mmCIF file of C-alpha atoms and ligand atoms in Angstrom:
data_model
loop_
_atom_site.group_PDB
_atom_site.id
_atom_site.type_symbol
_atom_site.label_atom_id
_atom_site.label_comp_id
_atom_site.label_asym_id
_atom_site.label_seq_id
_atom_site.Cartn_x
_atom_site.Cartn_y
_atom_site.Cartn_z
ATOM 1 C CA UNK A 1 -43.631 71.252 -93.625
ATOM 2 C CA UNK A 2 -41.485 69.401 -91.043
ATOM 3 C CA UNK A 3 -41.081 70.878 -87.566
ATOM 4 C CA UNK A 4 -37.660 72.501 -87.099
ATOM 5 C CA UNK A 5 -35.326 72.608 -84.132
ATOM 6 C CA UNK A 6 -32.262 74.876 -84.138
ATOM 7 C CA UNK A 7 -29.286 73.717 -82.038
ATOM 8 C CA UNK A 8 -27.220 76.763 -83.050
ATOM 9 C CA UNK A 9 -23.608 75.856 -82.096
ATOM 10 C CA UNK A 10 -24.602 73.100 -79.636
ATOM 11 C CA UNK A 11 -23.293 69.623 -80.497
ATOM 12 C CA UNK A 12 -24.948 66.291 -79.750
ATOM 13 C CA UNK A 13 -21.887 65.478 -77.640
ATOM 14 C CA UNK A 14 -22.690 68.347 -75.246
ATOM 15 C CA UNK A 15 -26.416 67.850 -74.631
ATOM 16 C CA UNK A 16 -27.896 68.790 -78.024
ATOM 17 C CA UNK A 17 -29.863 65.530 -78.042
ATOM 18 C CA UNK A 18 -32.107 66.970 -75.300
ATOM 19 C CA UNK A 19 -33.446 69.606 -77.728
ATOM 20 C CA UNK A 20 -33.906 66.991 -80.464
ATOM 21 C CA UNK A 21 -35.675 64.626 -78.085
ATOM 22 C CA UNK A 22 -37.950 67.378 -76.800
ATOM 23 C CA UNK A 23 -38.956 68.300 -80.355
ATOM 24 C CA UNK A 24 -39.521 64.628 -81.296
ATOM 25 C CA UNK A 25 -41.745 64.056 -78.243
ATOM 26 C CA UNK A 26 -44.496 66.116 -79.881
ATOM 27 C CA UNK A 27 -44.501 64.004 -83.081
ATOM 28 C CA UNK A 28 -46.172 60.704 -83.895
ATOM 29 C CA UNK A 29 -44.107 57.878 -85.457
ATOM 30 C CA UNK A 30 -43.499 58.851 -89.110
ATOM 31 C CA UNK A 31 -43.485 62.561 -88.192
ATOM 32 C CA UNK A 32 -40.543 64.623 -89.489
ATOM 33 C CA UNK A 33 -38.126 66.933 -87.702
ATOM 34 C CA UNK A 34 -35.619 69.206 -89.398
ATOM 35 C CA UNK A 35 -32.476 69.764 -87.282
ATOM 36 C CA UNK A 36 -30.528 72.955 -87.913
ATOM 37 C CA UNK A 37 -27.195 73.830 -86.330
ATOM 38 C CA UNK A 38 -23.623 74.829 -87.074
ATOM 39 C CA UNK A 39 -21.722 72.178 -85.087
ATOM 40 C CA UNK A 40 -19.251 70.609 -87.566
ATOM 41 C CA UNK A 41 -20.089 67.033 -86.525
ATOM 42 C CA UNK A 42 -23.847 67.518 -86.271
ATOM 43 C CA UNK A 43 -24.846 65.289 -89.204
ATOM 44 C CA UNK A 44 -22.463 62.503 -88.178
ATOM 45 C CA UNK A 45 -23.548 62.452 -84.540
ATOM 46 C CA UNK A 46 -27.212 62.732 -85.440
ATOM 47 C CA UNK A 47 -26.919 59.677 -87.719
ATOM 48 C CA UNK A 48 -25.497 57.540 -84.917
ATOM 49 C CA UNK A 49 -27.944 58.896 -82.328
ATOM 50 C CA UNK A 50 -30.966 58.204 -84.549
ATOM 51 C CA UNK A 51 -29.824 54.661 -85.399
ATOM 52 C CA UNK A 52 -29.486 53.838 -81.707
ATOM 53 C CA UNK A 53 -33.032 55.096 -81.045
ATOM 54 C CA UNK A 54 -34.767 53.611 -84.065
ATOM 55 C CA UNK A 55 -35.323 56.874 -85.985
ATOM 56 C CA UNK A 56 -34.452 57.282 -89.646
ATOM 57 C CA UNK A 57 -32.346 60.256 -90.706
ATOM 58 C CA UNK A 58 -32.202 61.805 -94.193
ATOM 59 C CA UNK A 59 -29.159 63.912 -94.927
ATOM 60 C CA UNK A 60 -30.383 65.458 -98.182
ATOM 61 C CA UNK A 61 -30.962 69.215 -98.245
ATOM 62 C CA UNK A 62 -29.403 71.988 -96.162
ATOM 63 C CA UNK A 63 -30.167 70.375 -92.759
ATOM 64 C CA UNK A 64 -30.647 66.744 -91.603
ATOM 65 C CA UNK A 65 -34.243 65.503 -91.437
ATOM 66 C CA UNK A 66 -35.328 62.945 -88.833
ATOM 67 C CA UNK A 67 -38.264 60.614 -89.487
ATOM 68 C CA UNK A 68 -39.485 59.485 -86.079
ATOM 69 C CA UNK A 69 -39.493 55.718 -85.442
ATOM 70 C CA UNK A 70 -41.805 53.728 -83.157
ATOM 71 C CA UNK A 71 -39.142 52.487 -80.719
ATOM 72 C CA UNK A 72 -39.928 55.080 -78.007
ATOM 73 C CA UNK A 73 -43.578 54.088 -77.963
ATOM 74 C CA UNK A 74 -42.704 50.381 -78.076
ATOM 75 C CA UNK A 75 -40.268 50.768 -75.185
ATOM 76 C CA UNK A 76 -43.103 51.746 -72.826
ATOM 77 C CA UNK A 77 -45.781 49.597 -74.458
ATOM 78 C CA UNK A 78 -45.297 46.744 -71.993
ATOM 79 C CA UNK A 79 -44.585 49.007 -69.028
ATOM 80 C CA UNK A 80 -46.664 48.740 -65.835
ATOM 81 C CA UNK A 81 -46.933 50.907 -62.760
ATOM 82 C CA UNK A 82 -45.369 49.551 -59.565
ATOM 83 C CA UNK A 83 -48.721 49.803 -57.804
ATOM 84 C CA UNK A 84 -50.314 53.130 -56.876
ATOM 85 C CA UNK A 85 -48.136 55.791 -55.243
ATOM 86 C CA UNK A 86 -50.520 56.364 -52.347
ATOM 87 C CA UNK A 87 -51.627 52.805 -51.756
ATOM 88 C CA UNK A 88 -49.958 49.687 -50.374
ATOM 89 C CA UNK A 89 -50.700 46.721 -52.655
ATOM 90 C CA UNK A 90 -51.758 43.352 -51.302
ATOM 91 C CA UNK A 91 -48.951 41.769 -53.239
ATOM 92 C CA UNK A 92 -45.772 43.408 -54.564
ATOM 93 C CA UNK A 93 -44.682 42.120 -57.979
ATOM 94 C CA UNK A 94 -41.046 40.911 -58.144
ATOM 95 C CA UNK A 95 -40.912 42.548 -61.618
ATOM 96 C CA UNK A 96 -41.270 45.964 -59.958
ATOM 97 C CA UNK A 97 -37.751 45.426 -58.672
ATOM 98 C CA UNK A 98 -36.541 48.290 -56.500
ATOM 99 C CA UNK A 99 -38.684 50.894 -58.307
ATOM 100 C CA UNK A 100 -40.410 53.656 -56.341
ATOM 101 C CA UNK A 101 -44.002 52.811 -55.428
ATOM 102 C CA UNK A 102 -46.171 53.909 -58.368
ATOM 103 C CA UNK A 103 -43.261 54.377 -60.832
ATOM 104 C CA UNK A 104 -43.750 53.325 -64.497
ATOM 105 C CA UNK A 105 -41.567 50.224 -64.800
ATOM 106 C CA UNK A 106 -40.077 49.331 -68.190
ATOM 107 C CA UNK A 107 -40.611 45.672 -69.080
ATOM 108 C CA UNK A 108 -37.599 43.345 -68.941
ATOM 109 C CA UNK A 109 -34.782 43.538 -66.439
ATOM 110 C CA UNK A 110 -34.253 41.014 -63.658
ATOM 111 C CA UNK A 111 -37.045 40.371 -61.130
ATOM 112 C CA UNK A 112 -36.339 41.103 -57.468
ATOM 113 C CA UNK A 113 -35.493 37.995 -55.477
ATOM 114 C CA UNK A 114 -37.030 38.551 -52.023
ATOM 115 C CA UNK A 115 -39.067 36.268 -49.783
ATOM 116 C CA UNK A 116 -41.535 38.812 -48.319
ATOM 117 C CA UNK A 117 -43.739 40.365 -50.962
ATOM 118 C CA UNK A 118 -47.222 39.990 -49.454
ATOM 119 C CA UNK A 119 -48.685 42.851 -47.461
ATOM 120 C CA UNK A 120 -50.387 40.736 -44.827
ATOM 121 C CA UNK A 121 -47.131 38.916 -44.050
ATOM 122 C CA UNK A 122 -45.125 42.089 -43.306
ATOM 123 C CA UNK A 123 -47.484 44.990 -42.676
ATOM 124 C CA UNK A 124 -48.869 46.903 -39.701
ATOM 125 C CA UNK A 125 -51.119 49.961 -40.123
ATOM 126 C CA UNK A 126 -49.070 51.798 -37.518
ATOM 127 C CA UNK A 127 -45.788 51.417 -39.488
ATOM 128 C CA UNK A 128 -45.825 54.864 -41.212
ATOM 129 C CA UNK A 129 -46.516 56.657 -37.903
ATOM 130 C CA UNK A 130 -43.926 54.604 -36.030
ATOM 131 C CA UNK A 131 -41.325 55.392 -38.693
ATOM 132 C CA UNK A 132 -42.048 59.126 -38.417
ATOM 133 C CA UNK A 133 -41.714 58.876 -34.644
ATOM 134 C CA UNK A 134 -38.460 56.895 -34.957
ATOM 135 C CA UNK A 135 -36.968 59.425 -37.389
ATOM 136 C CA UNK A 136 -37.833 62.284 -35.021
ATOM 137 C CA UNK A 137 -36.437 60.475 -31.971
ATOM 138 C CA UNK A 138 -32.907 59.665 -33.161
ATOM 139 C CA UNK A 139 -30.349 60.810 -30.583
ATOM 140 C CA UNK A 140 -26.617 61.363 -30.665
ATOM 141 C CA UNK A 141 -24.668 59.210 -28.174
ATOM 142 C CA UNK A 142 -21.980 61.892 -27.976
ATOM 143 C CA UNK A 143 -24.331 64.607 -26.700
ATOM 144 C CA UNK A 144 -27.383 62.776 -25.312
ATOM 145 C CA UNK A 145 -25.276 61.316 -22.475
ATOM 146 C CA UNK A 146 -23.022 63.305 -20.140
ATOM 147 C CA UNK A 147 -20.118 60.851 -20.192
ATOM 148 C CA UNK A 148 -18.182 62.803 -17.569
ATOM 149 C CA UNK A 149 -20.916 62.258 -14.964
ATOM 150 C CA UNK A 150 -20.107 58.651 -14.039
ATOM 151 C CA UNK A 151 -17.998 59.357 -10.945
ATOM 152 C CA UNK A 152 -16.104 56.601 -9.138
ATOM 153 C CA UNK A 153 -18.068 53.615 -7.889
ATOM 154 C CA UNK A 154 -16.887 50.939 -5.424
ATOM 155 C CA UNK A 155 -15.064 48.232 -7.406
ATOM 156 C CA UNK A 156 -17.668 45.501 -6.962
ATOM 157 C CA UNK A 157 -20.519 47.839 -7.997
ATOM 158 C CA UNK A 158 -18.572 48.889 -11.086
ATOM 159 C CA UNK A 159 -18.016 45.171 -11.803
ATOM 160 C CA UNK A 160 -21.768 44.588 -11.695
ATOM 161 C CA UNK A 161 -22.416 47.485 -14.089
ATOM 162 C CA UNK A 162 -19.719 46.218 -16.471
ATOM 163 C CA UNK A 163 -21.194 42.692 -16.404
ATOM 164 C CA UNK A 164 -24.725 43.899 -17.126
ATOM 165 C CA UNK A 165 -23.465 46.152 -19.942
ATOM 166 C CA UNK A 166 -21.545 43.214 -21.431
ATOM 167 C CA UNK A 167 -24.729 41.155 -21.410
ATOM 168 C CA UNK A 168 -26.724 44.029 -22.962
ATOM 169 C CA UNK A 169 -24.211 44.468 -25.803
ATOM 170 C CA UNK A 170 -24.405 40.774 -26.699
ATOM 171 C CA UNK A 171 -28.199 40.874 -26.778
ATOM 172 C CA UNK A 172 -28.178 44.108 -28.798
ATOM 173 C CA UNK A 173 -26.085 42.348 -31.420
ATOM 174 C CA UNK A 174 -28.918 39.845 -31.923
ATOM 175 C CA UNK A 175 -31.490 42.657 -31.872
ATOM 176 C CA UNK A 176 -29.589 44.388 -34.679
ATOM 177 C CA UNK A 177 -29.026 41.333 -36.859
ATOM 178 C CA UNK A 178 -32.613 40.019 -36.793
ATOM 179 C CA UNK A 179 -34.323 43.139 -38.251
ATOM 180 C CA UNK A 180 -31.400 43.612 -40.665
ATOM 181 C CA UNK A 181 -32.141 40.168 -42.081
ATOM 182 C CA UNK A 182 -35.887 40.809 -42.214
ATOM 183 C CA UNK A 183 -35.120 44.043 -44.025
ATOM 184 C CA UNK A 184 -32.822 42.388 -46.566
ATOM 185 C CA UNK A 185 -35.550 39.969 -47.635
ATOM 186 C CA UNK A 186 -38.444 42.455 -47.762
ATOM 187 C CA UNK A 187 -39.953 43.888 -50.962
ATOM 188 C CA UNK A 188 -39.292 47.675 -50.859
ATOM 189 C CA UNK A 189 -42.871 48.307 -52.017
ATOM 190 C CA UNK A 190 -43.598 48.075 -48.272
ATOM 191 C CA UNK A 191 -41.499 51.179 -47.886
ATOM 192 C CA UNK A 192 -42.640 52.268 -44.418
ATOM 193 C CA UNK A 193 -41.860 48.851 -42.923
ATOM 194 C CA UNK A 194 -38.457 48.908 -44.638
ATOM 195 C CA UNK A 195 -37.744 52.397 -43.258
ATOM 196 C CA UNK A 196 -38.937 51.453 -39.796
ATOM 197 C CA UNK A 197 -36.727 48.350 -39.706
ATOM 198 C CA UNK A 198 -33.786 50.449 -40.925
ATOM 199 C CA UNK A 199 -34.378 52.929 -38.078
ATOM 200 C CA UNK A 200 -34.585 49.978 -35.683
ATOM 201 C CA UNK A 201 -31.215 48.693 -36.906
ATOM 202 C CA UNK A 202 -29.744 52.186 -36.398
ATOM 203 C CA UNK A 203 -31.246 52.287 -32.880
ATOM 204 C CA UNK A 204 -29.567 48.979 -32.007
ATOM 205 C CA UNK A 205 -26.264 50.234 -33.392
ATOM 206 C CA UNK A 206 -26.497 53.133 -30.935
ATOM 207 C CA UNK A 207 -27.398 50.812 -28.079
ATOM 208 C CA UNK A 208 -24.350 48.675 -28.844
ATOM 209 C CA UNK A 209 -22.265 51.838 -28.785
ATOM 210 C CA UNK A 210 -23.510 53.342 -25.517
ATOM 211 C CA UNK A 211 -23.497 50.062 -23.585
ATOM 212 C CA UNK A 212 -19.984 49.292 -24.820
ATOM 213 C CA UNK A 213 -18.853 52.773 -23.901
ATOM 214 C CA UNK A 214 -20.334 52.515 -20.382
ATOM 215 C CA UNK A 215 -18.731 49.074 -19.903
ATOM 216 C CA UNK A 216 -15.303 50.433 -20.782
ATOM 217 C CA UNK A 217 -15.629 53.784 -19.030
ATOM 218 C CA UNK A 218 -13.549 52.626 -16.012
ATOM 219 C CA UNK A 219 -12.340 49.226 -17.183
ATOM 220 C CA UNK A 220 -9.968 47.885 -19.832
ATOM 221 C CA UNK A 221 -12.168 44.916 -20.756
ATOM 222 C CA UNK A 222 -15.851 43.945 -20.646
ATOM 223 C CA UNK A 223 -17.219 41.106 -18.471
ATOM 224 C CA UNK A 224 -18.116 37.535 -19.380
ATOM 225 C CA UNK A 225 -20.326 36.021 -22.087
ATOM 226 C CA UNK A 226 -22.008 32.772 -21.001
ATOM 227 C CA UNK A 227 -22.916 29.799 -23.170
ATOM 228 C CA UNK A 228 -26.568 29.820 -22.040
ATOM 229 C CA UNK A 229 -27.176 33.349 -23.300
ATOM 230 C CA UNK A 230 -25.456 32.505 -26.541
ATOM 231 C CA UNK A 231 -27.695 29.452 -27.028
ATOM 232 C CA UNK A 232 -30.766 31.614 -26.478
ATOM 233 C CA UNK A 233 -29.692 34.224 -29.022
ATOM 234 C CA UNK A 234 -28.767 31.503 -31.495
ATOM 235 C CA UNK A 235 -32.392 30.289 -31.522
ATOM 236 C CA UNK A 236 -33.485 33.868 -32.301
ATOM 237 C CA UNK A 237 -31.128 34.093 -35.260
ATOM 238 C CA UNK A 238 -32.295 30.679 -36.505
ATOM 239 C CA UNK A 239 -35.868 31.912 -37.017
ATOM 240 C CA UNK A 240 -36.195 32.795 -40.696
ATOM 241 C CA UNK A 241 -39.920 33.592 -40.944
ATOM 242 C CA UNK A 242 -40.578 37.367 -40.951
ATOM 243 C CA UNK A 243 -43.445 37.301 -38.468
ATOM 244 C CA UNK A 244 -42.063 34.574 -36.202
ATOM 245 C CA UNK A 245 -38.749 36.453 -35.991
ATOM 246 C CA UNK A 246 -40.556 39.707 -35.195
ATOM 247 C CA UNK A 247 -42.718 37.908 -32.616
ATOM 248 C CA UNK A 248 -39.852 36.173 -30.798
ATOM 249 C CA UNK A 249 -37.533 39.175 -30.932
ATOM 250 C CA UNK A 250 -39.831 42.155 -30.430
ATOM 251 C CA UNK A 251 -43.007 40.933 -28.720
ATOM 252 C CA UNK A 252 -41.338 38.559 -26.275
ATOM 253 C CA UNK A 253 -37.625 39.485 -26.145
ATOM 254 C CA UNK A 254 -37.568 43.275 -26.527
ATOM 255 C CA UNK A 255 -40.824 43.451 -24.576
ATOM 256 C CA UNK A 256 -39.017 41.846 -21.616
ATOM 257 C CA UNK A 257 -35.992 44.061 -22.267
ATOM 258 C CA UNK A 258 -38.023 47.259 -21.866
ATOM 259 C CA UNK A 259 -38.775 46.128 -18.296
ATOM 260 C CA UNK A 260 -35.120 45.245 -17.739
ATOM 261 C CA UNK A 261 -33.906 48.633 -19.018
ATOM 262 C CA UNK A 262 -36.409 50.486 -16.837
ATOM 263 C CA UNK A 263 -35.224 48.408 -13.875
ATOM 264 C CA UNK A 264 -31.617 49.366 -14.629
ATOM 265 C CA UNK A 265 -32.541 53.032 -14.992
ATOM 266 C CA UNK A 266 -34.302 52.874 -11.598
ATOM 267 C CA UNK A 267 -31.427 51.116 -9.833
ATOM 268 C CA UNK A 268 -28.492 52.657 -11.710
ATOM 269 C CA UNK A 269 -25.614 53.532 -9.355
ATOM 270 C CA UNK A 270 -24.451 56.399 -11.580
ATOM 271 C CA UNK A 271 -26.043 58.918 -13.994
ATOM 272 C CA UNK A 272 -24.372 57.463 -17.114
ATOM 273 C CA UNK A 273 -25.836 53.999 -16.527
ATOM 274 C CA UNK A 274 -29.229 55.611 -15.920
ATOM 275 C CA UNK A 275 -29.019 57.714 -19.080
ATOM 276 C CA UNK A 276 -27.984 54.937 -21.474
ATOM 277 C CA UNK A 277 -30.635 52.507 -20.231
ATOM 278 C CA UNK A 278 -33.358 55.193 -20.283
ATOM 279 C CA UNK A 279 -32.526 56.234 -23.861
ATOM 280 C CA UNK A 280 -32.456 52.612 -25.042
ATOM 281 C CA UNK A 281 -35.765 51.810 -23.311
ATOM 282 C CA UNK A 282 -37.505 54.580 -25.291
ATOM 283 C CA UNK A 283 -36.285 53.136 -28.595
ATOM 284 C CA UNK A 284 -37.189 49.596 -27.531
ATOM 285 C CA UNK A 285 -40.767 50.646 -26.839
ATOM 286 C CA UNK A 286 -41.124 51.473 -30.566
ATOM 287 C CA UNK A 287 -39.605 48.137 -31.586
ATOM 288 C CA UNK A 288 -42.089 46.352 -29.356
ATOM 289 C CA UNK A 289 -44.972 48.448 -30.728
ATOM 290 C CA UNK A 290 -44.235 47.352 -34.292
ATOM 291 C CA UNK A 291 -43.766 43.686 -33.328
ATOM 292 C CA UNK A 292 -47.085 43.617 -31.479
ATOM 293 C CA UNK A 293 -49.016 45.536 -34.156
ATOM 294 C CA UNK A 294 -47.532 43.438 -36.958
ATOM 295 C CA UNK A 295 -48.137 40.089 -35.274
ATOM 296 C CA UNK A 296 -51.722 41.147 -34.429
ATOM 297 C CA UNK A 297 -52.201 42.179 -38.090
ATOM 298 C CA UNK A 298 -51.059 38.748 -39.311
ATOM 299 C CA UNK A 299 -53.339 36.960 -36.831
ATOM 300 C CA UNK A 300 -56.333 39.111 -37.860
ATOM 301 C CA UNK A 301 -55.735 38.161 -41.508
ATOM 302 C CA UNK A 302 -55.177 34.490 -40.619
ATOM 303 C CA UNK A 303 -56.323 33.390 -37.136
ATOM 304 C CA UNK A 304 -54.700 29.970 -37.675
ATOM 305 C CA UNK A 305 -51.338 31.745 -37.413
ATOM 306 C CA UNK A 306 -51.734 31.680 -33.611
ATOM 307 C CA UNK A 307 -50.801 28.015 -33.646
ATOM 308 C CA UNK A 308 -47.603 28.785 -35.567
ATOM 309 C CA UNK A 309 -46.684 31.405 -32.963
ATOM 310 C CA UNK A 310 -47.354 28.885 -30.249
ATOM 311 C CA UNK A 311 -45.216 26.252 -31.955
ATOM 312 C CA UNK A 312 -42.361 28.733 -32.352
ATOM 313 C CA UNK A 313 -42.305 29.418 -28.596
ATOM 314 C CA UNK A 314 -42.544 25.717 -27.736
ATOM 315 C CA UNK A 315 -39.826 24.775 -30.222
ATOM 316 C CA UNK A 316 -37.511 27.416 -28.822
ATOM 317 C CA UNK A 317 -38.230 26.325 -25.254
ATOM 318 C CA UNK A 318 -37.449 22.735 -26.208
ATOM 319 C CA UNK A 319 -34.167 23.758 -27.875
ATOM 320 C CA UNK A 320 -33.111 25.657 -24.733
ATOM 321 C CA UNK A 321 -34.326 23.082 -22.210
ATOM 322 C CA UNK A 322 -30.837 22.009 -21.144
ATOM 323 C CA UNK A 323 -29.171 25.424 -21.203
ATOM 324 C CA UNK A 324 -28.493 27.783 -18.306
ATOM 325 C CA UNK A 325 -30.699 30.637 -19.499
ATOM 326 C CA UNK A 326 -29.616 33.880 -17.865
ATOM 327 C CA UNK A 327 -25.949 33.695 -16.890
ATOM 328 C CA UNK A 328 -25.364 33.548 -13.155
ATOM 329 C CA UNK A 329 -22.990 36.504 -13.429
ATOM 330 C CA UNK A 330 -25.759 38.660 -14.885
ATOM 331 C CA UNK A 331 -28.495 37.728 -12.426
ATOM 332 C CA UNK A 332 -26.111 38.248 -9.489
ATOM 333 C CA UNK A 333 -25.140 41.651 -10.863
ATOM 334 C CA UNK A 334 -28.794 42.666 -11.136
ATOM 335 C CA UNK A 335 -29.298 41.803 -7.458
ATOM 336 C CA UNK A 336 -26.210 43.805 -6.453
ATOM 337 C CA UNK A 337 -27.362 46.857 -8.410
ATOM 338 C CA UNK A 338 -30.869 46.716 -6.983
ATOM 339 C CA UNK A 339 -29.468 46.165 -3.453
ATOM 340 C CA UNK A 340 -27.206 49.198 -3.629
ATOM 341 C CA UNK A 341 -25.118 47.913 -0.682
ATOM 342 C CA UNK A 342 -23.709 44.669 0.775
ATOM 343 C CA UNK A 343 -25.821 44.704 3.951
ATOM 344 C CA UNK A 344 -27.723 41.392 4.140
ATOM 345 C CA UNK A 345 -31.025 43.280 4.370
ATOM 346 C CA UNK A 346 -30.147 45.261 1.246
ATOM 347 C CA UNK A 347 -29.236 42.095 -0.647
ATOM 348 C CA UNK A 348 -32.633 40.674 0.334
ATOM 349 C CA UNK A 349 -34.294 43.820 -1.084
ATOM 350 C CA UNK A 350 -32.233 43.465 -4.277
ATOM 351 C CA UNK A 351 -33.263 39.832 -4.554
ATOM 352 C CA UNK A 352 -36.931 40.774 -4.169
ATOM 353 C CA UNK A 353 -36.573 43.542 -6.741
ATOM 354 C CA UNK A 354 -35.186 41.069 -9.314
ATOM 355 C CA UNK A 355 -38.042 38.684 -8.522
ATOM 356 C CA UNK A 356 -40.517 41.529 -9.079
ATOM 357 C CA UNK A 357 -38.752 42.342 -12.342
ATOM 358 C CA UNK A 358 -39.287 38.790 -13.558
ATOM 359 C CA UNK A 359 -42.963 38.931 -12.688
ATOM 360 C CA UNK A 360 -43.346 42.366 -14.368
ATOM 361 C CA UNK A 361 -41.775 40.861 -17.485
ATOM 362 C CA UNK A 362 -44.188 37.937 -17.278
ATOM 363 C CA UNK A 363 -47.223 40.222 -16.889
ATOM 364 C CA UNK A 364 -46.089 42.325 -19.842
ATOM 365 C CA UNK A 365 -45.644 39.288 -22.064
ATOM 366 C CA UNK A 366 -49.069 37.944 -21.075
ATOM 367 C CA UNK A 367 -50.668 41.302 -21.836
ATOM 368 C CA UNK A 368 -49.044 41.489 -25.267
ATOM 369 C CA UNK A 369 -49.875 37.856 -26.085
ATOM 370 C CA UNK A 370 -53.513 38.490 -25.131
ATOM 371 C CA UNK A 371 -53.548 41.611 -27.325
ATOM 372 C CA UNK A 372 -52.342 39.523 -30.270
ATOM 373 C CA UNK A 373 -55.246 37.138 -29.766
ATOM 374 C CA UNK A 374 -54.231 34.396 -27.308
ATOM 375 C CA UNK A 375 -56.760 33.457 -24.612
ATOM 376 C CA UNK A 376 -55.480 34.427 -21.133
ATOM 377 C CA UNK A 377 -54.595 30.887 -20.036
ATOM 378 C CA UNK A 378 -52.572 30.218 -23.200
ATOM 379 C CA UNK A 379 -50.879 33.613 -22.887
ATOM 380 C CA UNK A 380 -49.776 32.678 -19.354
ATOM 381 C CA UNK A 381 -48.536 29.282 -20.504
ATOM 382 C CA UNK A 382 -46.527 30.711 -23.414
ATOM 383 C CA UNK A 383 -45.079 33.536 -21.336
ATOM 384 C CA UNK A 384 -43.757 30.950 -18.872
ATOM 385 C CA UNK A 385 -41.981 29.140 -21.723
ATOM 386 C CA UNK A 386 -40.091 32.284 -22.763
ATOM 387 C CA UNK A 387 -36.292 32.054 -22.585
ATOM 388 C CA UNK A 388 -34.779 32.710 -19.140
ATOM 389 C CA UNK A 389 -32.175 34.826 -20.921
ATOM 390 C CA UNK A 390 -35.012 37.446 -21.353
ATOM 391 C CA UNK A 391 -34.010 37.920 -25.050
HETATM 392 FE FE1 FE2 B 401 -31.706 47.732 -28.363
HETATM 393 FE FE1 FE2 B 402 -34.721 46.772 -30.092
#
């Protein structure tokens, strides 16, 4: 006796196939299913549906009879799992495409064309935790900053703030584009790294917004953009290797930027400038944490990679040898902000504060380079070769 399914008045054009499919799932190929129902087109629709799915249908008798074909089984015969759901594979298969980690992937279909599919070239153990922290720490520029608190500053102090903000926005553009490119070429099997980079891109979008907004709070136009800074950022964008890009941007550039943002928070002449730099510094600390952890991971897996990191710094230094580095307008503005007044003694204090900032940046870079695996003397040498533009 064949199994029977009763569709009553339900047609195959309004979901009836779900009941047929469910009944067929329990049968082996060759098994028979009687389909009852009063829909006027039932036999016609069932014939077409069965042909498309490789089942045979017999229309003799009072109700159509389906003889199950082997196509369903064959469809999944060559299927493979996209790794294990709870485990990050050493190598992600391009044939897994964009499938969820651990999903059963039907054979066929185009392979995914991405450059970064090996765990040890993109991973850091801390990535899942950093992503969770990033997701929890997203802030809203509209409410996280009291935009009415800026007050009126003397014109030349406002000018300095506007110039520094203009410089920050330009650097944030590079900091947004670099992880966006890394992200676009990464196999999504490394989901936590993908999510973390996406959060990083969103962070930079906010930084662009708040720095722009502070620049234009009392002015119609931002300050200047110098050719030296642009040359420095260009060399960042030119780096196409995942780890080298992360190293140059996050370990060296954003690492130095955390010190710069803290400096600006400390010396801010108004609460808005303090708030936007403080909020950005918190996000940057996460970006640096991933860059350091990831680069250290790569070096642990392949100690020879240290020489590639070294070459990347030297190559960049060479490319920037004849450029101005930090624009004069920006370094002067930093001195003015740290001085807080135009008294010669205050300017001297501002000058010293900027010098201390540079040496704090240098110490930080040396510490991070040593953590990655460079001996202290090499760390000092490489830190000194870092771009004078800071980023
Ligand atoms: Fe940023
Ligand atoms: Fe960043």
